[in-house]
């Protein structure tokens, strides 16, 4: 047997549970206690498209060195689900640990001899202690957290504090939970020598960071940005964004005196209606958004084209997931890049923002409303399930006290009354962005008719070719202007000059950074550029030009960002090398490092002229 | 095709309404529809209704889907913002616009293909949400703009111009609107201007979802013998249940009818709908009875027109959402943004 793993503050614990068994809050308690000890812990929920009965997992990566990406592999498996036992046991690293409910005997051949097995008769203990079936179920979870606190040396005081914060002043509930916690903890101390090889030690790596999921962060960004109209249709993994918006609105947007709402949220009949409402509200001068995922984006296509051509601000949060509705709705991917970048028919292109974590979800959400109104066009904020639905340690949210909304080029009553000229689609400022008016502004001036492209610069009906072309060229100029306004890419230079570059975006970020460290340890250095928006900044093209090979790391099958780079930067396809992870689990540092190392090794033996795989 | 601006020469003797505006101030660009198209008569009726009610044109927003009918907003109310959206989806755009600014008057214009075929879902949901609007379907039983295919309101057995017979059941949008909780439901005929103008005025003043199904013959593709939406057919089968007169709170009641012949419905904004009954046993405040009446008359081959149902205590979407009185599009940072201090407190709660 290999020596049991000995790791302080650097390990992965995975909980295998059954959906609907109430394990989520206990597991969350576990992760938060580690955070309270000042050690970075990153949880990931892996859940099925099901309400009750199917397997779920909750993985917590503990990393004092601050790695927040998925690592791959499991050091301690908390196996609470007999259905997935074999797979769960097999996923443990050699020398790792298995914690399980030993109430019912499990045949010896179901174990491995290269791991440490810790069996606790949880069900039996619970049945002894509690008579109510619900209590038995819930406290079993708290009990294993108690046992783990002993096994991993987690400060029980932090757990107790979290429990009392959670239940506020409900003394009875607090006492009951703390009791269950200690039952588990005492049992562990009595039966095993604690801690095991894996342990948590107080550290100072968390700092002032906060712990929140990307969907809530984006919703809060929308509240701060002054969004007043939200229209949506439920779809995992975006639902919690709309729900969080409602929660924050109830907290921050109710006129306390009159009890009236400074927001309107409509659960639409489908995504077509949702985006239609957003467009109607944007046309009428309110900040409006929808939240959806891939299938919803597909339904919105026609309307997105209308908004592009009619130049109406709209913000769309696309929390990406795998495949179609009967695909992998509860798994993560970055597979809507092309569907969003070129959404709709005719010649269309849209603005995309790629937040890497909840802090950027908040910041980009707020920016998206400014960009949409400044540029009078749809703006997509491209989250994915990994950052959208998982809580993540992230920089605290920031808001400049004197920040003003950029409402874009709007002529108001005073402007029109003073005789300021108005031509809805005329490029008066040379940036491709025309001026607009809100309906109802002035009795005499400023009214116009909104339609697709059968119009001239004065919004008059025409089917002539020349005004059409002129308008389409102006829209391209506007897209050029967009380039200067969207968030710039972030460049990380390697410690020494490198022939290799890496382009990545969104939730891949922490895994990429860790992979770069792993590669550097093997002597492979990489310059890295994190793309934060489409249209691409000119520096993206120069980054590609500067390097012999550029790895494009993404979480989809068809290398969609690579395609976008090829089209929009006119890049040499032989230079852009695909690194693709798309099985629905979050991309890991190990995967990135191994794939890049392999491709580089291969490139050393082939003549440089030849294309890489 | 290019846009032809209408010369705006004001005839000095044109009568003026309470706002000092003439009928011409409510007109739009010259229509490009076929001569004789029913839709043009509806545009004219909208112009007259808005003029007579002295509505400020710029406070009206007109929205439409796609079709000949949906093109018409260009041909009326040139001083109003208009929005020609996408096929069958006007209701959602209008709903969003209404959410943003509850103070404007919303006129949604659609066709039978637009609302009963591709857009049936959006039609239904905008009605059941109680969006405060006038929703008018210019119903010709055919797709005009794509040249004469049957629509979902084509009657069973109706013949197309090319000689085909419709074998699908028709959708009666008034019956559907009643089912869906519309608080104002009417049917009219583009050939009966007086009835239509009166109904439009009543609908414009109705504080809730007002729906008008207006039969509007398509002279190019559905005005032949065998059609059930032709001028001749509709004239022969039109049975009006009542005649409406709208009385504003500020106006004295001038129409006099013999006792028993009329009903007056006071809406909660003070407007009075004075109705002369034509069908003696018809109560416009009874939704279930209206549905039964419609079904019975349809079976008898009649096209029932008039105000079919009104709920004077109608509630609208903003009431349900409990939104503030001020239009949402007028709110600014001071009330929308919780500010940096609140954010710091929030950060603290997330540690
Ligand atoms: C998504 C989509 N499909 C098809 C069309 C083509 N189209 C334009 S108008 C129309 C039918 C309009 O019929 P109706 O609403 O009855 O209007 P009418 O022309 O009869 O007034 C169709 C099918 C379209 N514009 N969009
Ligand atoms: S085709 Fe029919 S509906 Fe269209 S304009 Fe001509 S008559 Fe009117
Ligand atoms: Mg039609």
PDB file of C-alpha atoms in Angstrom, chain A residues 6-112:
ATOM      1  CA  UNK A   6      -0.071  13.770   3.972  1.00  0.00           C
ATOM      2  CA  UNK A   7      -1.266  17.190   2.891  1.00  0.00           C
ATOM      3  CA  UNK A   8      -1.911  20.344   4.805  1.00  0.00           C
ATOM      4  CA  UNK A   9      -4.310  22.846   3.251  1.00  0.00           C
ATOM      5  CA  UNK A  10      -3.900  21.381  -0.249  1.00  0.00           C
ATOM      6  CA  UNK A  11      -6.388  18.622  -1.012  1.00  0.00           C
ATOM      7  CA  UNK A  12      -9.721  17.745  -2.556  1.00  0.00           C
ATOM      8  CA  UNK A  13     -12.710  16.384  -0.640  1.00  0.00           C
ATOM      9  CA  UNK A  14     -15.660  15.076  -2.582  1.00  0.00           C
ATOM     10  CA  UNK A  15     -19.075  14.294  -1.147  1.00  0.00           C
ATOM     11  CA  UNK A  16     -21.181  11.756  -3.013  1.00  0.00           C
ATOM     12  CA  UNK A  17     -24.823  12.253  -2.035  1.00  0.00           C
ATOM     13  CA  UNK A  18     -28.334  11.555  -3.190  1.00  0.00           C
ATOM     14  CA  UNK A  19     -30.284  14.482  -4.638  1.00  0.00           C
ATOM     15  CA  UNK A  20     -32.907  15.768  -2.233  1.00  0.00           C
ATOM     16  CA  UNK A  21     -31.302  14.276   0.905  1.00  0.00           C
ATOM     17  CA  UNK A  22     -30.579  17.695   2.398  1.00  0.00           C
ATOM     18  CA  UNK A  23     -26.836  17.310   2.103  1.00  0.00           C
ATOM     19  CA  UNK A  24     -26.273  20.632   0.295  1.00  0.00           C
ATOM     20  CA  UNK A  25     -26.411  22.880   3.339  1.00  0.00           C
ATOM     21  CA  UNK A  26     -24.228  20.546   5.428  1.00  0.00           C
ATOM     22  CA  UNK A  27     -21.632  20.395   2.672  1.00  0.00           C
ATOM     23  CA  UNK A  28     -21.723  24.163   2.347  1.00  0.00           C
ATOM     24  CA  UNK A  29     -21.176  24.459   6.088  1.00  0.00           C
ATOM     25  CA  UNK A  30     -18.063  22.304   5.699  1.00  0.00           C
ATOM     26  CA  UNK A  31     -16.628  24.534   2.946  1.00  0.00           C
ATOM     27  CA  UNK A  32     -17.394  27.767   4.739  1.00  0.00           C
ATOM     28  CA  UNK A  33     -15.743  26.610   7.969  1.00  0.00           C
ATOM     29  CA  UNK A  34     -12.508  26.079   6.047  1.00  0.00           C
ATOM     30  CA  UNK A  35     -12.834  29.555   4.535  1.00  0.00           C
ATOM     31  CA  UNK A  36     -13.365  31.005   7.995  1.00  0.00           C
ATOM     32  CA  UNK A  37     -10.052  29.442   8.965  1.00  0.00           C
ATOM     33  CA  UNK A  38      -8.474  31.634   6.311  1.00  0.00           C
ATOM     34  CA  UNK A  39      -7.850  28.841   3.812  1.00  0.00           C
ATOM     35  CA  UNK A  40      -9.194  29.120   0.272  1.00  0.00           C
ATOM     36  CA  UNK A  41     -11.845  26.469  -0.414  1.00  0.00           C
ATOM     37  CA  UNK A  42     -13.691  26.190  -3.700  1.00  0.00           C
ATOM     38  CA  UNK A  43     -16.841  24.113  -3.846  1.00  0.00           C
ATOM     39  CA  UNK A  44     -18.390  22.728  -7.000  1.00  0.00           C
ATOM     40  CA  UNK A  45     -21.819  21.210  -7.171  1.00  0.00           C
ATOM     41  CA  UNK A  46     -22.244  18.418  -9.666  1.00  0.00           C
ATOM     42  CA  UNK A  47     -25.942  17.730  -9.858  1.00  0.00           C
ATOM     43  CA  UNK A  48     -28.370  15.902 -12.126  1.00  0.00           C
ATOM     44  CA  UNK A  49     -31.419  17.218 -13.951  1.00  0.00           C
ATOM     45  CA  UNK A  50     -33.668  15.790 -11.265  1.00  0.00           C
ATOM     46  CA  UNK A  51     -35.394  16.863  -8.062  1.00  0.00           C
ATOM     47  CA  UNK A  52     -34.980  13.777  -5.945  1.00  0.00           C
ATOM     48  CA  UNK A  53     -33.189  10.465  -6.058  1.00  0.00           C
ATOM     49  CA  UNK A  54     -30.364  10.789  -8.573  1.00  0.00           C
ATOM     50  CA  UNK A  55     -26.738  11.116  -7.511  1.00  0.00           C
ATOM     51  CA  UNK A  56     -25.148  14.502  -6.782  1.00  0.00           C
ATOM     52  CA  UNK A  57     -21.624  15.398  -5.803  1.00  0.00           C
ATOM     53  CA  UNK A  58     -20.128  18.322  -3.978  1.00  0.00           C
ATOM     54  CA  UNK A  59     -16.446  18.773  -4.434  1.00  0.00           C
ATOM     55  CA  UNK A  60     -14.389  21.052  -2.240  1.00  0.00           C
ATOM     56  CA  UNK A  61     -10.927  21.982  -3.275  1.00  0.00           C
ATOM     57  CA  UNK A  62      -8.895  23.212  -0.327  1.00  0.00           C
ATOM     58  CA  UNK A  63      -5.932  25.268  -1.468  1.00  0.00           C
ATOM     59  CA  UNK A  64      -3.866  27.550   0.670  1.00  0.00           C
ATOM     60  CA  UNK A  65      -1.881  28.524  -2.412  1.00  0.00           C
ATOM     61  CA  UNK A  66      -5.124  29.924  -3.744  1.00  0.00           C
ATOM     62  CA  UNK A  67      -5.976  27.651  -6.659  1.00  0.00           C
ATOM     63  CA  UNK A  68      -9.679  27.997  -7.287  1.00  0.00           C
ATOM     64  CA  UNK A  69     -10.003  25.900 -10.426  1.00  0.00           C
ATOM     65  CA  UNK A  70     -11.003  22.264 -10.427  1.00  0.00           C
ATOM     66  CA  UNK A  71      -7.921  20.127  -9.866  1.00  0.00           C
ATOM     67  CA  UNK A  72      -9.095  16.668 -10.831  1.00  0.00           C
ATOM     68  CA  UNK A  73      -8.796  13.598  -8.598  1.00  0.00           C
ATOM     69  CA  UNK A  74     -10.091  13.127  -5.052  1.00  0.00           C
ATOM     70  CA  UNK A  75      -8.062  12.833  -1.836  1.00  0.00           C
ATOM     71  CA  UNK A  76     -10.932  12.160   0.537  1.00  0.00           C
ATOM     72  CA  UNK A  77     -14.177  10.689  -0.707  1.00  0.00           C
ATOM     73  CA  UNK A  78     -17.227  10.995   1.528  1.00  0.00           C
ATOM     74  CA  UNK A  79     -19.240   8.201  -0.028  1.00  0.00           C
ATOM     75  CA  UNK A  80     -22.854   8.563   1.056  1.00  0.00           C
ATOM     76  CA  UNK A  81     -24.471   7.141  -2.056  1.00  0.00           C
ATOM     77  CA  UNK A  82     -24.447   3.363  -2.588  1.00  0.00           C
ATOM     78  CA  UNK A  83     -25.555   3.843  -6.248  1.00  0.00           C
ATOM     79  CA  UNK A  84     -22.271   5.465  -7.209  1.00  0.00           C
ATOM     80  CA  UNK A  85     -20.017   3.589  -4.829  1.00  0.00           C
ATOM     81  CA  UNK A  86     -17.819   1.842  -7.394  1.00  0.00           C
ATOM     82  CA  UNK A  87     -17.122   4.946  -9.432  1.00  0.00           C
ATOM     83  CA  UNK A  88     -16.590   7.044  -6.329  1.00  0.00           C
ATOM     84  CA  UNK A  89     -14.132   4.598  -4.784  1.00  0.00           C
ATOM     85  CA  UNK A  90     -12.263   4.299  -8.075  1.00  0.00           C
ATOM     86  CA  UNK A  91     -11.797   8.075  -8.305  1.00  0.00           C
ATOM     87  CA  UNK A  92      -9.735   8.298  -5.090  1.00  0.00           C
ATOM     88  CA  UNK A  93      -6.037   9.067  -5.559  1.00  0.00           C
ATOM     89  CA  UNK A  94      -3.670   6.279  -4.449  1.00  0.00           C
ATOM     90  CA  UNK A  95      -2.949   6.850  -0.771  1.00  0.00           C
ATOM     91  CA  UNK A  96      -6.213   8.755  -0.393  1.00  0.00           C
ATOM     92  CA  UNK A  97      -9.031   8.267   2.081  1.00  0.00           C
ATOM     93  CA  UNK A  98     -12.540   6.886   1.972  1.00  0.00           C
ATOM     94  CA  UNK A  99     -15.144   7.892   4.544  1.00  0.00           C
ATOM     95  CA  UNK A 100     -18.401   5.953   4.422  1.00  0.00           C
ATOM     96  CA  UNK A 101     -21.494   4.894   6.296  1.00  0.00           C
ATOM     97  CA  UNK A 102     -20.652   1.471   7.669  1.00  0.00           C
ATOM     98  CA  UNK A 103     -24.104   0.667   9.061  1.00  0.00           C
ATOM     99  CA  UNK A 104     -24.667  -1.939   6.385  1.00  0.00           C
ATOM    100  CA  UNK A 105     -21.725  -4.246   5.722  1.00  0.00           C
ATOM    101  CA  UNK A 106     -20.046  -3.779   2.363  1.00  0.00           C
ATOM    102  CA  UNK A 107     -18.201  -6.748   0.820  1.00  0.00           C
ATOM    103  CA  UNK A 108     -14.425  -6.561   1.081  1.00  0.00           C
ATOM    104  CA  UNK A 109     -13.868  -6.659  -2.675  1.00  0.00           C
ATOM    105  CA  UNK A 110     -15.759  -3.357  -2.946  1.00  0.00           C
ATOM    106  CA  UNK A 111     -12.825  -1.562  -1.313  1.00  0.00           C
ATOM    107  CA  UNK A 112      -9.308  -0.811  -2.501  1.00  0.00           C
TER     108      UNK A 112
END
